[in-house]
Coordinates of C-alpha atoms in Angstrom, one line a residue:
Chain A
X1 CA 19.1 -12.9 -25.5
X2 CA 16.7 -15.7 -25.1
X3 CA 13.9 -15.9 -22.5
X4 CA 15.7 -18.4 -20.3
X5 CA 18.9 -16.1 -20.3
X6 CA 16.8 -13.1 -19.3
X7 CA 15.1 -14.9 -16.4
X8 CA 18.5 -16.1 -15.2
X9 CA 19.7 -12.3 -15.4
X10 CA 17.1 -11.0 -13.5
X11 CA 17.3 -13.5 -10.9
X12 CA 21.2 -12.8 -10.5
X13 CA 20.3 -9.1 -9.9
X14 CA 17.5 -10.0 -7.4
X15 CA 20.2 -12.1 -5.6
X16 CA 22.6 -9.7 -5.6
X17 CA 20.4 -6.9 -4.7
X18 CA 21.4 -4.9 -7.9
X19 CA 18.8 -2.5 -8.7
X20 CA 20.0 -1.5 -12.3
X21 CA 16.3 -0.1 -13.0
X22 CA 17.0 1.0 -16.6
X23 CA 18.2 -2.5 -17.6
X24 CA 15.5 -4.5 -15.7
X25 CA 13.1 -2.6 -17.8
X26 CA 14.8 -3.2 -20.9
X27 CA 14.9 -6.8 -20.2
X28 CA 11.3 -6.9 -19.4
X29 CA 10.0 -4.8 -22.4
X30 CA 11.8 -6.7 -24.9
X31 CA 11.9 -10.0 -23.9
X32 CA 9.7 -11.0 -20.8
X33 CA 6.8 -9.0 -20.9
X34 CA 4.3 -11.1 -23.2
X35 CA 5.8 -14.3 -21.6
X36 CA 5.2 -13.8 -18.1
X37 CA 3.1 -16.9 -17.7
X38 CA 6.0 -19.1 -18.4
X39 CA 8.2 -17.7 -15.2
X40 CA 6.2 -19.9 -13.0
X41 CA 7.1 -19.6 -9.2
X42 CA 9.3 -16.6 -10.1
X43 CA 6.7 -14.6 -11.8
X44 CA 5.6 -12.6 -8.6
X45 CA 9.2 -11.9 -7.5
X46 CA 9.7 -10.5 -11.4
X47 CA 6.7 -8.5 -11.2
X48 CA 7.9 -6.9 -8.0
X49 CA 11.5 -6.3 -9.3
X50 CA 9.9 -4.8 -12.6
X51 CA 7.5 -2.4 -10.4
X52 CA 10.3 -1.0 -8.5
X53 CA 12.5 -0.5 -11.8
X54 CA 9.8 1.3 -13.2
X55 CA 9.1 3.6 -10.3
X56 CA 13.0 4.3 -10.5
X57 CA 12.6 5.6 -14.4
X58 CA 9.3 7.1 -13.8
X59 CA 7.5 4.8 -15.9
X60 CA 4.2 4.8 -13.7
X61 CA 2.0 3.0 -16.2
X62 CA 4.1 -0.2 -16.1
X63 CA 4.2 0.0 -12.2
X64 CA 0.5 0.2 -12.4
X65 CA 0.0 -3.0 -14.3
X66 CA 2.7 -4.9 -12.4
X67 CA 1.1 -3.8 -9.2
X68 CA -2.7 -4.9 -10.6
X69 CA -1.2 -8.3 -11.1
X70 CA 0.0 -8.6 -7.8
X71 CA -3.2 -7.4 -6.0
X72 CA -5.2 -9.6 -8.0
X73 CA -2.8 -12.6 -6.8
X74 CA -2.1 -11.7 -3.3
X75 CA -4.9 -8.9 -2.2
X76 CA -3.9 -6.8 0.3
X77 CA -0.8 -8.1 2.1
X78 CA 1.6 -6.2 4.0
X79 CA 4.2 -6.4 1.2
X80 CA 1.6 -5.3 -1.7
X81 CA 0.4 -2.5 0.6
X82 CA 4.0 -1.5 0.9
X83 CA 4.4 -1.6 -3.0
X84 CA 1.0 0.5 -3.5
X85 CA 2.5 3.1 -1.0
X86 CA 5.9 3.2 -2.8
X87 CA 3.9 4.2 -6.1
X88 CA 2.0 6.7 -4.2
X89 CA 5.3 8.2 -3.2
X90 CA 6.7 8.1 -6.7
X91 CA 3.6 10.5 -8.1
X92 CA 4.0 12.5 -4.9
X93 CA 1.1 11.6 -2.9
X94 CA 3.0 11.3 0.4
X95 CA 0.0 11.9 2.6
X96 CA -1.6 8.7 1.0
X97 CA 1.7 6.6 1.3
X98 CA 2.3 7.7 5.0
X99 CA -1.7 6.7 5.7
X100 CA -0.8 3.3 4.2
X101 CA 2.3 2.7 6.0
X102 CA 0.6 3.6 9.3
X103 CA -2.1 1.2 8.5
X104 CA 0.6 -1.6 8.0
X105 CA 2.1 -0.6 11.3
X106 CA -0.9 -1.0 13.2
X107 CA -1.2 -4.3 11.8
X108 CA 2.2 -5.3 12.7
X109 CA 3.8 -3.0 15.0
X110 CA 7.4 -4.1 13.9
X111 CA 7.5 -4.1 10.5
X112 CA 11.0 -2.7 9.7
X113 CA 10.1 -2.1 6.0
X114 CA 7.5 0.4 6.8
X115 CA 9.4 2.4 9.3
X116 CA 12.0 2.8 6.9
X117 CA 10.0 4.0 4.1
X118 CA 8.6 6.7 6.4
X119 CA 12.0 7.8 7.1
X120 CA 12.6 7.9 3.4
X121 CA 9.6 9.9 2.8
X122 CA 11.1 12.4 5.5
X123 CA 14.2 12.5 3.1
X124 CA 12.3 13.1 0.0
X125 CA 10.4 15.8 1.6
X126 CA 14.0 17.2 2.3
X127 CA 13.1 17.0 6.2
X128 CA 16.5 15.9 6.8
X129 CA 16.3 16.6 10.5
X130 CA 13.0 14.5 11.0
X131 CA 14.7 11.7 9.1
X132 CA 17.6 11.6 11.3
X133 CA 15.7 11.7 14.6
X134 CA 13.3 8.7 13.3
X135 CA 16.3 6.8 12.1
X136 CA 18.1 6.9 15.1
X137 CA 14.8 5.7 17.0
X138 CA 14.9 3.0 14.7
X139 CA 18.4 2.1 14.9
X140 CA 18.0 2.0 18.9
X141 CA 16.0 -1.1 18.2
X142 CA 17.2 -2.5 15.2
X143 CA 20.8 -1.8 16.0
X144 CA 22.4 -4.4 13.2
X145 CA 20.6 -3.0 10.3
X146 CA 23.6 -2.4 8.1
X147 CA 21.6 -0.6 5.5
X148 CA 20.0 1.9 7.8
X149 CA 23.4 2.7 9.3
X150 CA 24.8 3.6 6.1
X151 CA 21.5 5.9 5.3
X152 CA 22.1 7.4 8.7
X153 CA 25.8 8.1 7.9
X154 CA 24.6 9.8 4.6
X155 CA 22.1 12.0 6.2
X156 CA 24.7 13.2 8.7
X157 CA 27.0 14.2 6.0
X158 CA 24.3 16.1 4.5
X159 CA 24.2 18.2 7.7
X160 CA 27.8 18.2 7.9
X161 CA 27.7 16.6 11.3
X162 CA 31.0 14.8 10.5
X163 CA 31.7 13.2 14.0
X164 CA 28.4 11.5 14.0
X165 CA 28.9 10.4 10.3
X166 CA 32.1 8.7 11.6
X167 CA 30.3 7.2 14.1
X168 CA 28.0 5.4 11.7
X169 CA 31.1 4.4 9.6
X170 CA 32.4 2.8 12.6
X171 CA 29.5 0.5 13.0
X172 CA 29.7 -0.4 9.4
X173 CA 33.4 -1.2 9.4
X174 CA 32.5 -3.4 12.5
X175 CA 29.9 -5.2 10.6
X176 CA 32.1 -5.6 7.5
X177 CA 35.5 -5.5 8.5
X178 CA 36.7 -6.3 4.9
X179 CA 34.9 -3.8 2.9
X180 CA 37.6 -1.5 1.4
X181 CA 34.9 1.0 0.6
X182 CA 33.8 1.5 3.9
X183 CA 37.4 2.2 5.2
X184 CA 37.8 4.6 2.3
X185 CA 34.7 6.7 3.3
X186 CA 35.5 6.7 7.0
X187 CA 38.9 8.0 6.0
X188 CA 37.7 10.5 3.9
X189 CA 35.5 11.6 6.6
X190 CA 38.1 11.7 9.2
X191 CA 40.2 13.5 6.5
X192 CA 37.7 16.4 6.3
X193 CA 37.2 16.8 10.1
X194 CA 40.5 18.1 10.4
X195 CA 43.9 17.6 11.5
X196 CA 46.0 15.9 14.1
X197 CA 44.6 12.8 15.2
X198 CA 42.0 12.5 13.0
X199 CA 44.5 13.0 10.0
X200 CA 46.5 10.1 11.2
X201 CA 43.5 7.9 11.7
X202 CA 42.3 8.9 7.9
X203 CA 45.9 8.2 6.4
X204 CA 45.8 4.7 8.2
X205 CA 42.5 3.9 7.1
X206 CA 43.2 5.0 3.5
X207 CA 46.2 2.8 3.7
X208 CA 43.9 -0.1 4.8
X209 CA 41.7 0.4 2.2
X210 CA 44.5 0.1 -0.3
X211 CA 45.8 -3.0 1.3
X212 CA 42.5 -4.8 0.9
X213 CA 42.1 -3.5 -2.8
X214 CA 45.0 -2.1 -4.6
X215 CA 43.1 -1.1 -7.4
X216 CA 41.2 1.5 -5.3
X217 CA 42.7 4.7 -6.8
X218 CA 40.5 7.1 -4.6
X219 CA 42.1 5.6 -1.5
X220 CA 45.5 5.4 -2.7
X221 CA 45.3 9.3 -3.5
X222 CA 43.8 10.1 -0.2
X223 CA 46.8 8.1 1.5
X224 CA 49.0 10.4 -0.8
X225 CA 47.1 13.5 0.4
X226 CA 46.9 12.5 4.0
X227 CA 50.5 11.7 4.3
X228 CA 51.5 14.8 2.7
X229 CA 49.5 16.9 5.1
X230 CA 51.0 15.1 8.1
X231 CA 54.4 15.7 7.0
X232 CA 54.5 19.1 8.7
X233 CA 53.4 17.9 11.9
X234 CA 55.7 15.1 13.8
X235 CA 56.9 11.9 12.3
X236 CA 58.3 13.7 9.2
X237 CA 60.2 10.9 7.9
X238 CA 57.9 8.2 7.8
X239 CA 55.1 10.4 6.1
X240 CA 57.4 11.6 3.6
X241 CA 58.4 8.4 2.6
X242 CA 54.7 7.3 2.6
X243 CA 53.5 10.2 0.3
X244 CA 56.7 9.5 -2.1
X245 CA 55.4 6.0 -2.4
X246 CA 51.9 6.8 -2.8
X247 CA 52.9 9.4 -5.6
X248 CA 54.6 6.7 -7.3
X249 CA 51.9 4.2 -7.2
X250 CA 49.6 6.6 -8.5
X251 CA 51.5 7.6 -11.7
X252 CA 52.2 3.7 -12.2
X253 CA 48.4 3.0 -11.9
X254 CA 47.8 5.9 -14.7
X255 CA 50.7 4.5 -16.9
X256 CA 49.1 1.2 -16.6
X257 CA 45.4 2.0 -17.2
X258 CA 45.3 5.3 -18.5
X259 CA 48.2 6.3 -20.3
X260 CA 46.8 9.4 -21.8
X261 CA 46.3 11.1 -18.6
X262 CA 49.7 10.0 -17.1
X263 CA 51.5 13.3 -17.6
X264 CA 48.5 15.3 -15.8
X265 CA 48.7 12.9 -13.3
X266 CA 52.5 13.2 -12.7
X267 CA 52.0 16.7 -12.5
X268 CA 49.6 16.9 -9.8
X269 CA 51.7 14.2 -7.6
X270 CA 54.9 16.4 -8.4
X271 CA 52.8 19.4 -7.1
X272 CA 52.1 18.0 -3.8
X273 CA 55.4 16.6 -3.3
X274 CA 57.1 19.8 -4.1
X275 CA 55.0 21.4 -1.4
X276 CA 56.2 18.9 1.2
X277 CA 59.8 19.9 0.4
X278 CA 58.9 23.5 1.1
X279 CA 57.0 22.4 4.5
Chain B
X1 CA 25.6 -63.7 7.6
X2 CA 23.4 -66.1 6.3
X3 CA 21.1 -65.2 3.2
X4 CA 17.3 -65.2 3.9
X5 CA 14.9 -65.1 1.0
X6 CA 12.0 -62.9 1.9
X7 CA 8.6 -63.3 0.6
X8 CA 8.4 -60.8 -2.3
X9 CA 4.8 -59.8 -1.2
X10 CA 6.7 -58.4 2.2
X11 CA 8.0 -55.8 -0.3
X12 CA 4.8 -54.9 -2.0
X13 CA 2.9 -54.7 1.1
X14 CA 5.0 -53.6 3.7
X15 CA 8.1 -52.2 2.7
X16 CA 6.7 -49.7 0.0
X17 CA 3.7 -48.9 2.1
X18 CA 5.5 -48.0 5.2
X19 CA 7.9 -45.8 3.0
X20 CA 4.6 -44.0 1.5
X21 CA 2.9 -43.7 4.8
X22 CA 6.1 -42.1 6.4
X23 CA 6.4 -39.7 3.5
X24 CA 2.8 -38.7 3.4
X25 CA 2.7 -38.2 6.9
X26 CA 5.5 -35.8 6.5
X27 CA 3.8 -33.6 3.9
X28 CA 0.6 -33.6 5.7
X29 CA 2.3 -32.3 9.0
X30 CA 3.8 -29.6 7.0
X31 CA 0.9 -28.1 5.6
X32 CA -1.2 -28.7 9.0
X33 CA 1.5 -26.9 10.8
X34 CA 1.4 -24.0 8.5
X35 CA -2.4 -23.7 8.9
X36 CA -2.2 -24.1 12.6
X37 CA 0.8 -22.1 13.9
X38 CA 0.2 -18.4 14.5
X39 CA 2.8 -16.1 13.4
X40 CA 5.3 -15.8 16.3
X41 CA 4.9 -12.2 17.1
X42 CA 7.9 -10.3 18.8
X43 CA 7.5 -7.2 20.3
X44 CA 10.0 -4.3 20.2
X45 CA 11.7 -5.2 23.6
X46 CA 12.6 -8.4 22.6
X47 CA 14.1 -7.2 19.1
X48 CA 16.0 -4.6 21.0
X49 CA 17.3 -7.0 23.5
X50 CA 18.7 -9.6 20.9
X51 CA 20.1 -7.0 18.5
X52 CA 21.8 -5.3 21.7
X53 CA 23.4 -8.7 22.1
X54 CA 24.1 -9.2 18.7
X55 CA 25.8 -5.6 18.8
X56 CA 27.9 -6.5 21.7
X57 CA 29.0 -9.6 19.9
X58 CA 30.2 -7.8 16.8
X59 CA 31.8 -5.2 18.9
X60 CA 33.9 -7.8 20.8
X61 CA 35.0 -9.5 17.5
X62 CA 35.3 -6.7 15.1
X63 CA 36.0 -3.9 17.6
X64 CA 39.7 -4.0 16.5
X65 CA 39.2 -2.5 13.2
X66 CA 38.1 1.0 14.6
X67 CA 40.0 3.1 16.4
X68 CA 40.5 3.0 20.3
X69 CA 38.1 5.7 20.9
X70 CA 35.2 4.4 18.9
X71 CA 35.8 1.0 21.0
X72 CA 35.8 2.4 24.2
X73 CA 32.8 4.6 23.7
X74 CA 30.8 1.9 22.5
X75 CA 32.1 -0.6 25.4
X76 CA 31.3 2.1 28.0
X77 CA 27.8 2.6 26.5
X78 CA 27.2 -1.1 26.8
X79 CA 28.6 -1.9 30.2
X80 CA 28.9 0.9 32.3
X81 CA 26.6 0.6 35.3
X82 CA 23.9 2.7 33.7
X83 CA 24.8 1.3 30.2
X84 CA 22.3 -0.6 28.2
X85 CA 23.6 -4.2 29.1
X86 CA 23.6 -3.9 32.7
X87 CA 20.0 -2.1 32.6
X88 CA 18.7 -5.2 30.5
X89 CA 20.3 -7.5 33.1
X90 CA 18.5 -6.0 36.1
X91 CA 15.2 -6.4 34.4
X92 CA 14.1 -9.2 36.4
X93 CA 13.9 -12.8 35.8
X94 CA 12.7 -14.1 32.6
X95 CA 9.5 -15.3 32.1
X96 CA 9.2 -18.8 33.3
X97 CA 8.3 -21.1 30.2
X98 CA 5.9 -23.1 32.4
X99 CA 3.7 -20.4 33.3
X100 CA 3.8 -18.0 30.4
X101 CA 0.6 -18.6 28.7
X102 CA 1.5 -18.1 25.1
X103 CA 4.5 -20.0 25.2
X104 CA 2.9 -22.8 26.9
X105 CA 0.6 -23.2 23.9
X106 CA 3.3 -22.9 21.4
X107 CA 5.1 -25.6 23.2
X108 CA 2.1 -27.8 23.4
X109 CA 1.3 -27.3 19.8
X110 CA 4.6 -28.1 18.9
X111 CA 4.4 -31.4 20.9
X112 CA 1.1 -32.4 19.4
X113 CA 2.2 -31.8 15.8
X114 CA 5.2 -33.9 16.6
X115 CA 5.1 -36.6 18.9
X116 CA 1.8 -37.8 19.4
X117 CA 1.2 -38.7 15.4
X118 CA 4.8 -40.6 15.5
X119 CA 3.7 -42.4 18.5
X120 CA 0.4 -43.4 17.0
X121 CA 1.5 -44.4 13.8
X122 CA 4.3 -46.4 15.2
X123 CA 2.1 -48.3 17.6
X124 CA -0.3 -49.0 14.5
X125 CA 2.5 -50.2 12.4
X126 CA 4.0 -52.2 15.3
X127 CA 0.7 -54.0 15.7
X128 CA -0.4 -54.4 12.0
X129 CA 3.0 -55.5 10.4
X130 CA 4.2 -57.6 13.4
X131 CA 5.7 -61.1 13.4
X132 CA 7.9 -61.0 10.3
X133 CA 11.2 -59.4 9.1
X134 CA 11.0 -56.4 6.9
X135 CA 14.4 -55.6 5.7
X136 CA 17.8 -55.9 6.4
X137 CA 20.4 -53.1 7.3
X138 CA 23.3 -53.2 5.1
X139 CA 26.1 -53.0 8.1
X140 CA 26.4 -55.7 10.8
X141 CA 24.9 -55.1 14.0
X142 CA 25.7 -56.5 17.4
X143 CA 23.3 -58.8 19.4
X144 CA 22.3 -55.7 22.0
X145 CA 20.3 -54.3 19.0
X146 CA 18.0 -57.4 18.7
X147 CA 15.4 -56.6 21.5
X148 CA 15.4 -53.0 19.9
X149 CA 15.1 -53.8 16.1
X150 CA 13.1 -57.3 16.2
X151 CA 10.7 -56.6 18.7
X152 CA 8.3 -59.4 17.8
X153 CA 10.7 -62.0 16.4
X154 CA 12.0 -64.6 18.7
X155 CA 14.7 -66.2 17.0
X156 CA 17.8 -66.3 18.9
X157 CA 20.4 -67.2 16.0
X158 CA 18.8 -64.7 14.0
X159 CA 21.3 -61.9 12.8
X160 CA 20.4 -58.5 14.3
X161 CA 20.9 -57.0 10.9
X162 CA 17.5 -58.1 9.7
X163 CA 15.0 -55.8 11.2
X164 CA 11.1 -55.5 11.7
X165 CA 8.6 -53.1 10.3
X166 CA 8.9 -50.8 13.3
X167 CA 12.5 -49.8 12.8
X168 CA 11.8 -49.6 9.2
X169 CA 9.3 -47.0 10.3
X170 CA 11.4 -45.2 12.4
X171 CA 14.6 -45.2 9.8
X172 CA 12.1 -43.6 7.4
X173 CA 10.6 -41.1 9.8
X174 CA 14.3 -39.9 10.7
X175 CA 15.9 -40.4 7.1
X176 CA 13.1 -38.5 4.7
X177 CA 14.2 -35.0 5.6
X178 CA 16.4 -34.9 2.4
X179 CA 13.3 -35.8 0.4
X180 CA 11.3 -33.2 2.2
X181 CA 13.9 -30.4 1.4
X182 CA 13.9 -31.5 -2.3
X183 CA 9.9 -31.5 -2.2
X184 CA 8.8 -28.6 -0.2
X185 CA 12.0 -26.4 -0.2
X186 CA 14.1 -25.3 2.5
X187 CA 11.8 -23.8 5.2
X188 CA 9.6 -27.0 5.9
X189 CA 7.8 -27.9 9.0
X190 CA 8.5 -31.7 8.6
X191 CA 11.9 -31.3 9.4
X192 CA 12.6 -32.4 12.7
X193 CA 16.2 -31.3 12.9
X194 CA 15.5 -27.6 11.8
X195 CA 13.0 -27.8 14.7
X196 CA 15.4 -28.5 17.2
X197 CA 18.1 -26.1 15.4
X198 CA 15.5 -23.3 16.0
X199 CA 15.3 -23.8 19.7
X200 CA 19.1 -23.2 20.0
X201 CA 19.8 -20.8 17.8
X202 CA 18.0 -17.7 19.1
X203 CA 18.2 -15.7 15.8
X204 CA 17.4 -12.1 14.7
X205 CA 14.0 -12.4 15.9
X206 CA 13.4 -14.5 18.9
X207 CA 15.0 -14.0 22.2
X208 CA 16.8 -16.9 24.1
X209 CA 14.8 -18.1 26.9
X210 CA 17.1 -16.9 29.5
X211 CA 18.0 -13.1 28.9
X212 CA 19.5 -12.5 32.2
X213 CA 22.2 -15.2 31.9
X214 CA 22.8 -14.1 28.0
X215 CA 23.3 -10.5 29.1
X216 CA 25.5 -11.9 32.0
X217 CA 27.8 -13.8 29.9
X218 CA 28.0 -10.7 27.1
X219 CA 28.8 -8.3 30.0
X220 CA 31.6 -10.4 31.3
X221 CA 33.0 -11.1 27.9
X222 CA 32.8 -7.6 27.0
X223 CA 34.4 -6.4 30.1
X224 CA 37.5 -9.0 29.5
X225 CA 37.9 -7.8 25.7
X226 CA 40.8 -5.3 25.1
X227 CA 41.5 -3.3 22.2
X228 CA 44.6 -3.7 19.9
X229 CA 44.0 -1.7 16.8
X230 CA 44.4 -4.1 14.0
X231 CA 45.4 -1.3 11.8
X232 CA 48.4 -0.3 13.6
X233 CA 51.4 -0.1 11.3
X234 CA 49.3 -1.0 7.9
X235 CA 51.1 2.0 6.4
X236 CA 54.5 0.1 7.0
X237 CA 53.0 -3.1 5.6
X238 CA 51.4 -1.7 2.8
X239 CA 54.8 0.6 1.9
X240 CA 57.3 -2.3 2.4
X241 CA 55.3 -5.2 1.1
X242 CA 56.6 -7.3 -1.6
X243 CA 56.9 -5.6 -4.8
X244 CA 56.3 -2.3 -3.5

């Protein structure tokens, strides 16, 4: 891969917010490192990107080099200070990191990035409850921050607080009503919560996810299971029909994409549908 | 439309200098604005207000994708008597733009940077480059435009398409926007229209000037919104869709 291609690739990942830390470091070490001065205006963005990637891969020395370049160029701006604190976090110096973030917050009371990093430190120290409390306070002010809602949902799931996790997913669905993954995750949470209304909601949301993306096998499987679970309750006919359809689709999927596992899939589906007949 | 031949010296000494002048003025304005304008600091309350408004709007638009219970819970949270929107509504009148000191200085700086230099330069051009035609606009104009565009030329039979230097200056001033975006990047301060857009958008950070009115209209709109679950019957759709 040439210099220009590498640079375009990094830019693409930056724009699409893809982390890909391994690959970023690969590209950096093999192609761009010696030639950083040719990057022009993007130089500093690339340094930041490589910095974060090297923290992810525990290459602290590379991170240190990038950080030094950024400090030389920009001094002690909020953004550089945040990177410095992230490096402290990576080596485990949480007190130092907290101090830096609080210093940033003194200068700019509403710097959302620092607030989020402080919450991340709680999470790193396994203080899930504290992280949740702080994140809820954060979301009180910044109520449309999608990334924060996703994080809060995951934290509630760690605590097994399913109803609150479902609430977070609802926020996410409303912010992105055409993202099949959100519907699927919401459906999975509802499925876990239990039977009755929740299972119906789960079934509907799995169906929506499949409608949005027919290739979402997990949602398809969820649809099958949810419908199967509902056969014993009211609306027997429809649910039986749904589960039959879903079972057939699952087997079709395997025969199209993974024929060697098709037999296994067929056995699983048949077992589920057998149970229906007994119910 | 008769063809008039203008002295080529006009081109060198008037046409191009005005172009350069306007362009340089825009550049200088951009950089000076960067130096002068303080960071617009917003406090937590403003952020919360604008985010809450956005949340209410999202609820109205996309609430139908979540189950009824979720929608109703959020609706009541926002518009019940002790709900968030109602509370903010009763917060008291918005800070009057005239009296609030920080806003006044912002407005003054904005006016200073934009209007005054434009008038000064426009006046100077009018004085310095008067008495001759500068250019011709490529489309025909009516007679009404004459006093505006041919300020200093008193020829009654002359086509209105021939304009004086002042109007060339104004044309430049308004038209060089795309050049600025090319050279200075998207977010430049020489861009007049962006400035006007900013005042209307009330984006993620800044609060619209009249929070009370905004909240009131949100409350009304949300009260009227009903919930029809968009996912109703999706299983049927899925199972009986074409080819399934």
